[in-house]
mmCIF file of C-alpha atoms in Angstrom:
data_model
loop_
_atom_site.group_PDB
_atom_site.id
_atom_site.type_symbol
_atom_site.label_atom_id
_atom_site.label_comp_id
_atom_site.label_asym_id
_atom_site.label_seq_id
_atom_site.Cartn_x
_atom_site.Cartn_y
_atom_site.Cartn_z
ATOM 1 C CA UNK A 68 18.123 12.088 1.380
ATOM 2 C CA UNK A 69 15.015 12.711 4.024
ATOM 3 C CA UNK A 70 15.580 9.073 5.443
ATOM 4 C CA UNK A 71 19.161 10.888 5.988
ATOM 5 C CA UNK A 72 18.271 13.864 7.059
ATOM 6 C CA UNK A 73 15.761 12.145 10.152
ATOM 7 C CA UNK A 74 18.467 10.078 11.170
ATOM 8 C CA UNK A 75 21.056 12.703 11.818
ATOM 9 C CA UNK A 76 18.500 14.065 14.922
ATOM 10 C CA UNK A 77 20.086 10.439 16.545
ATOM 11 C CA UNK A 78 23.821 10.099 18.061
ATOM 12 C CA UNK A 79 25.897 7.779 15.831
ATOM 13 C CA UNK A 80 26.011 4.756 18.105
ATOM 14 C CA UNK A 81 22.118 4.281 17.671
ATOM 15 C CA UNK A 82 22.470 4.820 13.963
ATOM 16 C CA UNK A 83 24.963 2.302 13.839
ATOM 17 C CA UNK A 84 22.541 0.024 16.125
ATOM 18 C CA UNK A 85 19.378 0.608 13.478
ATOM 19 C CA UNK A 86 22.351 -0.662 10.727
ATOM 20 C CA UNK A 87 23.158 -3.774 12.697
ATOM 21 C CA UNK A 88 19.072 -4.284 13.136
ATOM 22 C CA UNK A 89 18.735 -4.334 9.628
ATOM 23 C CA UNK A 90 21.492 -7.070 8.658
ATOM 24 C CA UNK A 91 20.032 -10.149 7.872
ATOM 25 C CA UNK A 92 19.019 -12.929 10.832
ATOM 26 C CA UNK A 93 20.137 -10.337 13.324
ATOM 27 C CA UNK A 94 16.280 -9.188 14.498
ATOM 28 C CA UNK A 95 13.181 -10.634 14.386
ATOM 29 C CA UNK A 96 10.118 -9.264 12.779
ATOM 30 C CA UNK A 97 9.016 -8.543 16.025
ATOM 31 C CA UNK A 98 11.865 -6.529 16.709
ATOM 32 C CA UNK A 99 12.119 -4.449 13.665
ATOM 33 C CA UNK A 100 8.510 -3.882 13.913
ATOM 34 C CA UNK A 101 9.164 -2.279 17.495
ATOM 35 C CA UNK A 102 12.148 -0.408 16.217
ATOM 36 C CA UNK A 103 9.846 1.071 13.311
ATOM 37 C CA UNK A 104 7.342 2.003 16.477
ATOM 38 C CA UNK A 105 9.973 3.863 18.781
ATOM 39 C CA UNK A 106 11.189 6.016 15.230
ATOM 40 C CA UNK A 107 7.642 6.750 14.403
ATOM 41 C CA UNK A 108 6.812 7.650 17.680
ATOM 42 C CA UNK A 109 10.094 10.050 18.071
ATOM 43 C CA UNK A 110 9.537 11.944 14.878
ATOM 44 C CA UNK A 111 11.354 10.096 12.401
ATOM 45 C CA UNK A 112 8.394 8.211 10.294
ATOM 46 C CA UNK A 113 10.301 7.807 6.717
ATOM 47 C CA UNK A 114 12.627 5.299 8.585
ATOM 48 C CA UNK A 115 9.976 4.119 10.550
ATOM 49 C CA UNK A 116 8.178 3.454 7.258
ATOM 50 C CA UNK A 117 11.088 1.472 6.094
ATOM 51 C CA UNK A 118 12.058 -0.485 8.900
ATOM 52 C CA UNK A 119 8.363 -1.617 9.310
ATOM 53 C CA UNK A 120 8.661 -2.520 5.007
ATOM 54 C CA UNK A 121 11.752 -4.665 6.362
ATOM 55 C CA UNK A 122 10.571 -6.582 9.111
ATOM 56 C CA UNK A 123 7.150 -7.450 6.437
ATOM 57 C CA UNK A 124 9.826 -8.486 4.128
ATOM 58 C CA UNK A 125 12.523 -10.417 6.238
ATOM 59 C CA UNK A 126 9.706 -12.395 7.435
ATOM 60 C CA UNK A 127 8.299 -13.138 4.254
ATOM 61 C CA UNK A 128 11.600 -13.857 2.846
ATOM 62 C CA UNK A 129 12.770 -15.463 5.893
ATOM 63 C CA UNK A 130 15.602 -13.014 5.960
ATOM 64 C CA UNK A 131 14.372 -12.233 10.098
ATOM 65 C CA UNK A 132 15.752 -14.071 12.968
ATOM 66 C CA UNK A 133 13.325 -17.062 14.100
ATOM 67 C CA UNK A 134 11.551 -15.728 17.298
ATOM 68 C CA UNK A 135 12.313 -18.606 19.576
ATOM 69 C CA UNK A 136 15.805 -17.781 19.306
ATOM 70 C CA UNK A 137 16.743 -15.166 22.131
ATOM 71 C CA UNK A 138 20.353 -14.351 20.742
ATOM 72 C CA UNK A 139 21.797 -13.962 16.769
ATOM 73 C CA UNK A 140 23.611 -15.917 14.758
ATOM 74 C CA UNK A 141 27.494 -17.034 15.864
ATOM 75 C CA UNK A 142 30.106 -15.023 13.662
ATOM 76 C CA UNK A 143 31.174 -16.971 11.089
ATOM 77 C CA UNK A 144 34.485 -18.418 11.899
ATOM 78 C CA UNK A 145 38.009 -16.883 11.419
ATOM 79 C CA UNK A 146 39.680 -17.241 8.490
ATOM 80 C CA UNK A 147 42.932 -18.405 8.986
ATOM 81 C CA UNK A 148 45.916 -16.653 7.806
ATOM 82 C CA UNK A 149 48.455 -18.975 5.563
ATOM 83 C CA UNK A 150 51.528 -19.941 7.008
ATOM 84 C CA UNK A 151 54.499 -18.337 5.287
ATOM 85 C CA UNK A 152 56.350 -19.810 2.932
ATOM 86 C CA UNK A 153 59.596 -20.483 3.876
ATOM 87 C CA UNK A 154 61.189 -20.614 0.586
ATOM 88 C CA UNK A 155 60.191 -17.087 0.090
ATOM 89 C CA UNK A 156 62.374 -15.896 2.816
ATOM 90 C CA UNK A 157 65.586 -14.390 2.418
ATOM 91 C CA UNK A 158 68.166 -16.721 3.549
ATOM 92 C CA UNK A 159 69.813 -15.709 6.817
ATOM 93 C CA UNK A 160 73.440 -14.255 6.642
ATOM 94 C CA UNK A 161 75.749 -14.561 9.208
ATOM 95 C CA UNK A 162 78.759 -12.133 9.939
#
């Protein structure tokens, strides 16, 4: 509830950006450990705490985004929607 309570000092589009941080092969270490630096250093050091636990353990768990790679992951692709079934249709009346 204090990690809470720190973040709700930030608008809800950086909160949102701090989630997206935190997903998996989105940041690198690097990253998260200057994300942990700018919340420490703007009053907020139980997420900073945690943030800076993350980036230790996406690296060690190679959970992080590799370093040389200067953009994340591509989306996975789109699932495609089945094709209905045409047998399953009403039949078509004509008047």
């Amino acid at each position: 509830m204090r990690r809470a309570a720190e973040l709700t000092s930030l608008p809800d589009e950086e909160v949102l950006a701090i989630y997206e941080a935190l997903r998996p092969g989105r940041s690198t270490a690097a990253e998260l450990t200057a994300l942990a630096g700018s919340l420490a250093a703007r009053g907020l050091p139980l997420n900073a705490a945690l943030i800076a636990e993350a980036a230790e353990v996406y690296a060690r768990r190679r959970l992080a985004r590799a370093a040389a790679t200067s953009s994340p992951p591509p989306p996975p692709p789109a699932i495609a929607q089945p094709e209905p079934n045409p047998s399953s249709q009403p039949p078509a009346t004509s008047r």
